[in-house]
Coordinates of C-alpha atoms and ligand atoms in Angstrom, one line a residue:
M1 CA 161.5 47.7 129.3
P2 CA 161.0 47.2 133.0
A3 CA 158.3 49.6 134.1
A4 CA 160.2 50.7 137.2
Q5 CA 163.1 51.8 135.2
I6 CA 161.2 54.4 133.2
S7 CA 158.8 55.5 135.9
D8 CA 161.3 57.9 137.5
L9 CA 161.5 59.7 134.2
N10 CA 157.7 59.8 133.9
V11 CA 157.5 61.1 137.4
F12 CA 159.9 63.9 136.6
L13 CA 158.0 64.8 133.4
E14 CA 154.6 64.8 135.3
E15 CA 155.9 66.8 138.3
N16 CA 157.4 69.4 136.0
H17 CA 154.7 69.5 133.4
T18 CA 153.4 72.9 134.2
R19 CA 156.8 74.4 134.0
I20 CA 157.6 72.5 130.8
R21 CA 154.4 73.6 129.2
E22 CA 155.1 77.2 130.1
E23 CA 158.6 76.9 128.6
L24 CA 157.1 75.5 125.4
F25 CA 154.7 78.5 125.3
E26 CA 157.7 80.9 125.7
F27 CA 159.4 79.2 122.7
L28 CA 156.2 79.4 120.6
R29 CA 155.8 83.1 121.4
I30 CA 159.0 83.9 119.4
P31 CA 158.0 84.5 115.8
S32 CA 161.0 82.7 114.2
V33 CA 159.7 83.0 110.6
S34 CA 162.7 82.1 108.5
A35 CA 161.3 83.2 105.2
Q36 CA 160.6 86.8 106.3
P37 CA 163.6 89.1 106.8
I38 CA 161.5 91.3 109.1
H39 CA 161.7 88.4 111.6
N40 CA 165.4 87.8 111.4
A41 CA 166.0 89.2 114.9
D42 CA 163.2 87.0 116.2
T43 CA 164.7 84.0 114.5
A44 CA 168.0 84.8 116.2
R45 CA 166.2 85.2 119.5
A46 CA 164.6 81.8 119.1
A47 CA 168.1 80.3 118.5
D48 CA 169.3 82.0 121.8
W49 CA 166.3 80.8 123.7
L50 CA 166.8 77.3 122.5
K51 CA 170.5 77.3 123.4
S52 CA 169.6 78.4 127.0
S53 CA 166.9 75.7 127.2
M54 CA 169.5 73.1 126.2
V55 CA 171.8 74.4 128.9
K56 CA 169.0 74.2 131.4
A57 CA 168.5 70.6 130.4
G58 CA 172.1 69.8 131.2
L59 CA 173.7 70.0 127.7
E60 CA 176.6 72.0 126.6
A61 CA 175.3 74.3 123.9
A62 CA 176.6 76.7 121.3
I63 CA 175.3 78.8 118.4
H64 CA 177.0 78.4 115.1
T65 CA 176.4 81.3 112.7
T66 CA 175.8 80.6 109.0
P67 CA 175.3 83.0 106.1
G68 CA 171.6 82.5 106.9
H69 CA 170.0 81.7 110.2
P70 CA 172.1 80.2 113.0
I71 CA 172.4 76.5 113.9
V72 CA 172.1 75.6 117.6
M73 CA 174.0 72.6 118.8
G74 CA 173.7 70.9 122.2
E75 CA 175.9 68.0 123.4
W76 CA 176.1 65.7 126.3
R77 CA 179.0 63.3 126.0
G78 CA 179.1 61.8 129.5
S79 CA 178.8 58.2 128.5
P80 CA 182.2 57.4 126.9
G81 CA 182.2 54.0 125.1
S82 CA 178.5 54.2 124.5
P83 CA 176.9 55.0 121.2
T84 CA 176.2 58.6 120.2
V85 CA 172.8 59.7 118.8
L86 CA 172.1 63.0 117.0
V87 CA 168.6 64.5 117.4
Y88 CA 167.8 66.9 114.6
G89 CA 164.9 69.4 114.5
H90 CA 164.2 73.0 113.4
Y91 CA 163.3 76.0 115.3
D92 CA 162.1 78.1 112.4
V93 CA 158.5 78.3 111.4
Q94 CA 156.4 79.0 108.3
P95 CA 154.9 82.5 107.8
A96 CA 151.7 82.8 109.8
E97 CA 149.7 84.6 107.1
P98 CA 146.8 84.8 106.5
L99 CA 146.5 86.1 110.0
E100 CA 142.8 86.8 109.9
L101 CA 142.1 83.1 109.6
W102 CA 143.6 82.2 113.0
T103 CA 141.1 81.7 115.8
S104 CA 143.7 83.0 118.3
P105 CA 146.9 84.9 117.4
P106 CA 149.6 82.6 115.9
F107 CA 152.3 83.6 118.4
E108 CA 150.2 83.5 121.5
P109 CA 149.7 79.8 122.3
A110 CA 146.2 78.9 123.3
V111 CA 144.8 75.6 124.4
R112 CA 141.4 74.4 123.1
D113 CA 140.0 70.9 123.2
G114 CA 143.3 69.5 124.5
N115 CA 145.3 71.0 121.6
I116 CA 148.0 73.7 121.8
F117 CA 147.4 76.2 118.9
A118 CA 150.3 78.3 117.7
R119 CA 152.5 78.6 114.6
G120 CA 155.3 76.0 115.1
S121 CA 153.5 74.1 117.8
V122 CA 153.8 70.9 115.8
D123 CA 156.2 72.0 113.0
D124 CA 158.6 71.7 114.6
K125 CA 159.2 73.6 117.9
G126 CA 156.9 71.4 120.0
Q127 CA 158.4 68.2 118.6
L128 CA 162.0 69.5 118.9
F129 CA 161.3 70.7 122.5
L130 CA 159.9 67.4 123.6
H131 CA 163.3 65.9 122.8
V132 CA 165.1 68.5 124.9
K133 CA 162.8 67.7 127.8
A134 CA 163.2 63.9 127.4
I135 CA 166.9 64.4 127.8
E136 CA 166.4 66.8 130.7
A137 CA 164.3 64.1 132.4
H138 CA 167.3 61.7 132.3
L139 CA 169.9 64.2 133.4
A140 CA 167.7 65.5 136.2
A141 CA 166.3 62.2 137.5
R142 CA 169.4 60.1 137.1
G143 CA 172.3 62.6 136.4
K144 CA 173.1 60.7 133.2
L145 CA 172.0 59.3 129.9
P146 CA 172.7 55.8 128.7
V147 CA 174.1 57.2 125.5
N148 CA 175.9 60.4 124.2
V149 CA 173.6 62.8 122.6
I150 CA 173.9 65.7 120.2
I151 CA 171.0 68.0 119.4
L152 CA 171.3 69.8 116.1
A153 CA 168.6 72.5 115.5
E154 CA 168.5 74.6 112.3
G155 CA 166.6 77.8 111.5
E156 CA 166.2 77.3 107.8
E157 CA 164.3 74.1 107.3
E158 CA 161.2 75.8 106.1
V159 CA 163.2 77.7 103.5
G160 CA 165.2 74.7 102.1
S161 CA 168.0 74.2 104.6
A162 CA 170.5 76.0 102.3
H163 CA 173.4 76.0 104.8
L164 CA 173.0 72.8 106.7
E165 CA 174.6 70.3 104.3
Q166 CA 177.8 72.4 104.3
F167 CA 177.7 72.6 108.0
I168 CA 177.4 68.9 108.4
R169 CA 180.3 68.3 105.9
E170 CA 182.5 70.8 107.6
N171 CA 181.8 69.4 111.1
K172 CA 181.7 65.7 110.2
E173 CA 183.9 64.8 113.2
L174 CA 181.9 66.9 115.7
L175 CA 178.7 65.4 114.4
A176 CA 179.9 61.8 114.1
C177 CA 177.3 59.5 115.5
D178 CA 175.7 56.1 115.4
A179 CA 172.2 57.2 114.6
V180 CA 170.0 60.2 113.9
V181 CA 166.5 60.7 115.3
I182 CA 164.0 63.2 114.0
S183 CA 160.5 64.2 115.2
D184 CA 159.1 66.5 112.5
S185 CA 156.2 64.4 111.2
A186 CA 152.8 63.1 112.2
M187 CA 151.3 59.8 113.5
F188 CA 148.9 57.9 111.3
A189 CA 146.0 58.4 113.7
P190 CA 145.4 59.5 117.3
G191 CA 146.9 56.9 119.7
Q192 CA 148.7 55.2 116.8
P193 CA 152.5 55.6 117.1
S194 CA 154.1 55.6 113.7
I195 CA 157.5 55.2 112.2
L196 CA 158.2 56.8 108.9
S197 CA 159.5 54.7 106.0
S198 CA 159.8 57.4 103.4
L199 CA 159.9 61.1 102.6
R200 CA 159.4 62.7 99.3
G201 CA 162.0 65.1 97.9
L202 CA 161.4 68.5 96.4
A203 CA 162.3 70.7 93.5
Y204 CA 160.9 74.2 93.7
F205 CA 160.7 76.6 90.8
E206 CA 159.6 80.1 89.9
I207 CA 158.5 80.4 86.3
T208 CA 158.1 83.8 84.8
V209 CA 156.7 84.8 81.5
Q210 CA 157.5 88.2 80.2
G211 CA 155.6 89.7 77.2
P212 CA 155.6 93.5 76.6
T213 CA 157.8 95.7 78.7
H214 CA 154.8 97.3 80.5
D215 CA 151.1 96.7 81.0
L216 CA 149.1 97.6 77.9
H217 CA 145.5 98.7 77.2
S218 CA 143.7 95.5 76.3
G219 CA 141.7 97.2 73.7
S220 CA 144.5 99.0 71.9
Y221 CA 146.8 96.0 72.0
G222 CA 144.8 92.9 72.9
G223 CA 144.7 90.3 70.2
A224 CA 147.9 91.6 68.6
V225 CA 150.3 91.0 71.5
V226 CA 150.7 87.6 73.1
N227 CA 149.2 87.7 76.6
P228 CA 151.8 86.4 79.2
A229 CA 149.0 85.3 81.6
M230 CA 147.5 83.1 78.8
A231 CA 150.9 81.9 77.8
L232 CA 151.7 80.9 81.4
A233 CA 148.3 79.1 81.7
R234 CA 149.1 77.2 78.5
I235 CA 152.5 76.2 79.8
L236 CA 151.1 75.0 83.1
A237 CA 148.4 73.1 81.4
T238 CA 151.0 71.0 79.6
M239 CA 152.5 69.7 82.8
H240 CA 149.9 66.9 83.3
D241 CA 148.1 64.6 80.9
A242 CA 144.4 63.8 81.3
T243 CA 145.1 60.9 83.7
G244 CA 146.9 63.1 86.2
H245 CA 150.3 61.7 85.1
V246 CA 153.1 64.4 84.9
A247 CA 153.8 65.0 81.2
I248 CA 157.3 66.5 81.6
E249 CA 159.5 64.3 79.4
G250 CA 161.7 62.0 81.4
F251 CA 160.0 62.9 84.7
Y252 CA 159.5 59.2 85.7
D253 CA 162.8 57.8 84.3
S254 CA 164.4 57.5 87.8
V255 CA 161.3 56.5 89.7
R256 CA 162.0 53.3 91.6
E257 CA 158.8 51.2 92.0
W258 CA 157.9 50.3 95.6
E259 CA 158.3 46.7 96.5
P260 CA 154.9 44.8 96.1
E261 CA 155.0 43.7 99.8
I262 CA 155.3 47.4 100.9
R263 CA 152.5 48.4 98.6
Q264 CA 150.5 45.6 100.0
Q265 CA 151.3 46.5 103.6
M266 CA 150.3 50.1 102.9
R267 CA 146.9 48.9 101.7
T268 CA 146.3 47.2 105.1
L269 CA 146.5 50.5 107.0
P270 CA 143.1 51.6 108.2
F271 CA 143.0 54.7 106.1
D272 CA 139.7 56.6 106.3
E273 CA 139.5 58.2 102.9
E274 CA 136.3 60.2 103.7
S275 CA 137.7 61.7 106.8
F276 CA 140.9 62.6 104.9
R277 CA 138.7 64.3 102.3
G278 CA 136.8 66.0 105.1
D279 CA 140.0 67.5 106.6
T280 CA 140.7 69.1 103.2
G281 CA 137.3 70.5 102.7
A282 CA 137.6 69.7 99.0
P283 CA 134.4 68.4 97.3
E284 CA 136.3 65.3 96.0
L285 CA 139.8 63.8 96.1
G286 CA 141.7 63.6 92.9
G287 CA 145.1 62.6 91.5
E288 CA 147.0 60.3 89.3
E289 CA 144.9 57.4 87.9
G290 CA 145.8 53.9 89.0
F291 CA 147.0 54.7 92.5
T292 CA 145.3 54.8 95.9
T293 CA 145.3 58.0 97.9
L294 CA 148.1 56.8 100.2
E295 CA 150.1 55.7 97.2
R296 CA 149.6 59.1 95.5
L297 CA 150.8 60.8 98.7
W298 CA 153.7 58.5 99.6
S299 CA 155.1 56.8 96.6
R300 CA 154.3 59.0 93.6
P301 CA 156.0 62.2 92.4
T302 CA 153.9 65.3 91.7
C303 CA 154.0 68.6 90.0
E304 CA 151.9 71.4 91.6
V305 CA 151.3 75.1 91.3
N306 CA 151.8 76.8 94.6
G307 CA 151.0 80.3 93.6
L308 CA 150.1 82.4 90.6
L309 CA 150.5 86.1 89.9
S310 CA 149.5 88.2 87.0
G311 CA 147.5 91.2 85.9
Y312 CA 144.8 93.0 87.7
T313 CA 143.2 91.2 90.7
G314 CA 141.6 94.1 92.6
D315 CA 137.9 95.1 92.8
G316 CA 135.9 95.4 89.7
A317 CA 137.2 95.3 86.1
K318 CA 140.3 96.8 84.6
T319 CA 140.9 96.2 80.9
V320 CA 144.6 95.5 80.8
L321 CA 147.0 93.2 79.1
P322 CA 149.6 92.3 81.7
A323 CA 153.3 92.6 81.0
K324 CA 154.2 89.5 82.9
A325 CA 153.0 86.4 84.7
M326 CA 154.6 84.3 87.4
A327 CA 153.9 80.8 88.9
K328 CA 155.6 79.1 91.8
V329 CA 155.7 75.4 90.9
S330 CA 157.0 72.5 93.0
C331 CA 157.6 68.9 92.3
R332 CA 157.5 66.4 95.1
L333 CA 160.0 63.7 94.2
V334 CA 160.4 60.0 95.1
P335 CA 163.5 57.8 95.0
D336 CA 165.6 57.9 92.9
Q337 CA 164.6 61.2 91.4
M338 CA 167.2 63.9 92.0
P339 CA 166.3 67.6 92.3
A340 CA 169.1 68.6 89.8
E341 CA 167.8 66.2 87.2
I342 CA 164.2 67.5 87.6
E343 CA 165.5 71.0 87.4
N344 CA 167.0 70.3 83.9
L345 CA 163.8 68.5 82.8
M346 CA 161.6 71.4 83.9
A347 CA 163.7 74.0 82.2
A348 CA 163.7 71.9 79.0
H349 CA 160.0 71.4 79.2
V350 CA 159.1 75.0 79.6
A351 CA 161.5 76.1 76.8
R352 CA 159.8 73.5 74.5
V353 CA 156.2 74.4 75.2
A354 CA 156.5 78.1 75.6
P355 CA 154.5 80.0 73.0
H356 CA 156.2 82.4 70.7
G357 CA 155.9 86.1 71.6
V358 CA 157.0 85.8 75.2
T359 CA 160.2 85.0 77.0
T360 CA 160.2 82.5 79.9
T361 CA 162.6 81.9 82.7
V362 CA 162.7 79.0 85.1
K363 CA 164.5 79.7 88.4
H364 CA 165.2 76.9 90.7
L365 CA 164.5 78.1 94.3
H366 CA 165.5 75.0 96.4
G367 CA 165.3 71.3 96.5
G368 CA 165.9 68.2 98.6
R369 CA 166.3 64.5 97.9
P370 CA 163.6 61.9 98.6
W371 CA 164.4 59.2 101.1
R372 CA 163.5 55.6 102.0
A373 CA 164.3 54.0 105.4
K374 CA 166.0 50.6 105.8
L375 CA 163.7 50.0 108.9
D376 CA 165.8 47.4 110.6
G377 CA 168.6 47.2 113.2
K378 CA 168.8 48.3 116.8
L379 CA 167.7 51.9 116.2
Y380 CA 164.3 50.7 114.9
D381 CA 164.0 48.0 117.5
A382 CA 164.5 50.6 120.2
A383 CA 162.0 52.9 118.6
R384 CA 159.4 50.1 118.5
T385 CA 160.0 49.3 122.1
A386 CA 159.8 52.8 123.3
L387 CA 156.7 53.7 121.3
A388 CA 154.9 50.6 122.5
T389 CA 155.8 51.4 126.1
A390 CA 154.6 55.0 126.0
F391 CA 151.5 54.6 123.8
D392 CA 150.6 51.0 124.9
K393 CA 150.3 50.2 121.3
E394 CA 152.6 48.8 118.6
A395 CA 153.9 51.3 116.1
V396 CA 152.9 51.1 112.4
V397 CA 155.2 51.9 109.5
V398 CA 153.9 54.6 107.3
G399 CA 155.1 56.7 104.3
E400 CA 155.1 60.5 104.2
G401 CA 154.4 63.0 101.4
G402 CA 156.3 65.9 102.9
S403 CA 160.1 66.6 102.7
I404 CA 162.9 67.1 105.2
P405 CA 165.8 67.9 102.9
V406 CA 168.6 67.1 105.3
V407 CA 167.6 63.4 106.0
G408 CA 169.4 62.1 103.0
D409 CA 172.5 64.2 103.8
F410 CA 172.8 62.7 107.3
E411 CA 172.8 59.2 105.8
R412 CA 175.3 60.1 103.1
I413 CA 177.6 62.4 104.9
L414 CA 177.6 60.8 108.4
G415 CA 176.9 57.3 107.2
T416 CA 174.3 56.7 109.9
P417 CA 170.8 55.4 109.8
V418 CA 168.0 57.9 110.4
L419 CA 164.8 57.3 112.4
L420 CA 161.8 59.5 111.8
V421 CA 159.2 59.3 114.5
G422 CA 156.7 62.1 114.8
F423 CA 154.0 63.1 117.2
G424 CA 151.8 65.3 115.0
L425 CA 148.3 64.2 114.0
P426 CA 146.2 64.3 110.8
G427 CA 144.5 67.7 110.5
E428 CA 147.2 69.5 112.5
N429 CA 147.2 72.4 110.1
A430 CA 151.0 72.6 109.7
H431 CA 151.9 75.6 107.4
A432 CA 148.2 76.8 107.7
P433 CA 146.2 78.9 110.1
D434 CA 145.3 77.3 113.4
E435 CA 148.3 74.9 113.5
W436 CA 148.2 72.7 116.6
I437 CA 149.8 69.9 118.5
S438 CA 147.8 67.6 120.8
E439 CA 148.8 68.2 124.3
E440 CA 148.5 64.5 125.0
N441 CA 150.9 63.7 122.2
F442 CA 153.4 66.3 123.5
R443 CA 153.3 64.6 126.8
V444 CA 153.4 61.0 125.6
G445 CA 156.0 62.0 123.0
M446 CA 158.3 63.2 125.9
R447 CA 157.8 59.9 127.7
A448 CA 158.3 57.9 124.5
M449 CA 161.6 59.6 123.8
A450 CA 162.7 59.3 127.4
A451 CA 162.0 55.6 127.1
F452 CA 163.8 55.5 123.7
W453 CA 167.1 56.4 125.4
D454 CA 166.8 53.5 127.7
A455 CA 165.8 51.1 125.0
Y456 CA 168.6 52.2 122.7
G457 CA 171.2 52.3 125.4
E458 CA 170.4 48.8 126.5
S459 CA 170.6 47.3 123.0
Ligands
LIG1 N1 157.6 69.0 109.1 C1 157.7 69.2 107.7 C2 158.0 67.9 106.9 C3 156.7 67.2 106.9 C4 155.7 67.6 106.1 C5 156.5 66.1 107.6 C6 154.5 67.0 106.0 C7 155.3 65.4 107.6 C8 154.3 65.9 106.8 C9 158.8 70.2 107.3 O1 158.9 71.2 108.3 C10 158.4 70.8 106.0 O2 157.5 71.5 106.0 N2 159.2 70.6 105.0 C11 159.1 71.3 103.8 C12 160.4 71.2 103.1 C13 160.7 72.3 102.1 C14 160.5 73.7 102.6 C15 162.1 72.1 101.5 C16 158.0 70.7 103.0 O3 157.8 69.5 103.0 O4 157.4 71.5 102.3
LIG2 ZN1 157.2 72.6 107.9

């Protein structure tokens, strides 16, 4: 990339940085928590805000209602004959609770040590917004883009993207494109641009165990009535064997082993196990035997308890035999495990191991398929060029343990390759208190994506 050609874009981004940052803060102030109905109006307001911001950037934008939260779509199609690229992101955020653990309020962005702290700063408002601004830079500095672009932003990613697949199916022509680009992930390390080669999928369950119809005195009934909390504990304890392997029958049947060369390449990444452990605060790392930490995160499926509820949990002691117990359990999936297949296996497993004397139900809450990238072709070449230009360092290829359910849908429904290039960092506290994005990454991310349009347009 000739330096002169991108410098006008960088100049625009630098000259406008104060305004851009203020706009980002406005976006972050809107509590678009998709999971909490109390924030439905805020979520709608975030969609409106985003639409206006796309218009300001020079796109034509519209809001599409769904049975859930709206989808915002922006388009610039002023480059007939050139390829079309779709940028996907999400404007909804995770709940901010527990609020008391935030250093500054979650919806009042604050800068500390070069990082912008706010719910959604990195996941995903900041990363979505940097794309809007990279496009704005082209349209403002040059009046055009070298390609046609579509921005598709949903408000339900954090709750499983229930309405997006159907929207894509119903609007296949409108969304037809040559490539999809997504920034909703992290870099491997500060200053180290990273391209994702995989995402895990997800199958999320709520397991309930019902015993008596109401809570009972644990003296008058305990020992003679099966305790649902104990029953649930026993059920959960059957989900792994002693080596950390998931013990649900058939769970690994569709797992495709990673190619030895990819495994080998993963092992050459400079992964600092101790600093990773330090980020977690856990006394020791642990997982499935026979795999490194990165393999456990990127290439192995899991089964985890996300939440547990039963009985008396207030101050002091209350002698009670609870009527029911509930666990939220999720499985991260790897190719070629399918959420529907895991749903059946989980239901069969719970039915098989459930003790007598209680009734169990397994409700499937949501899911998403795992994904592996093909990693070649002009989309990836352009990404490597743009990232190297902006960060002055070659990108590395990394896996990812999280999920973005729609990625596989884009590939299957639109028939296009998907590029995942994120600008978060390890320790960014996504989904947790004190979520942050590095201000430097936000800045360089805008430059990188501005450079990406040139690199892709030229190829
Ligand atoms: N941005 C994440 C996906 C992600 C997670 C990327 C971790 C990189 C690292 C996304 O917003 C997310 O949280 N996805 C959910 C999907 C779920 C709600 C279906 C996830 O992975 O839990
Ligand atoms: Zn998220």
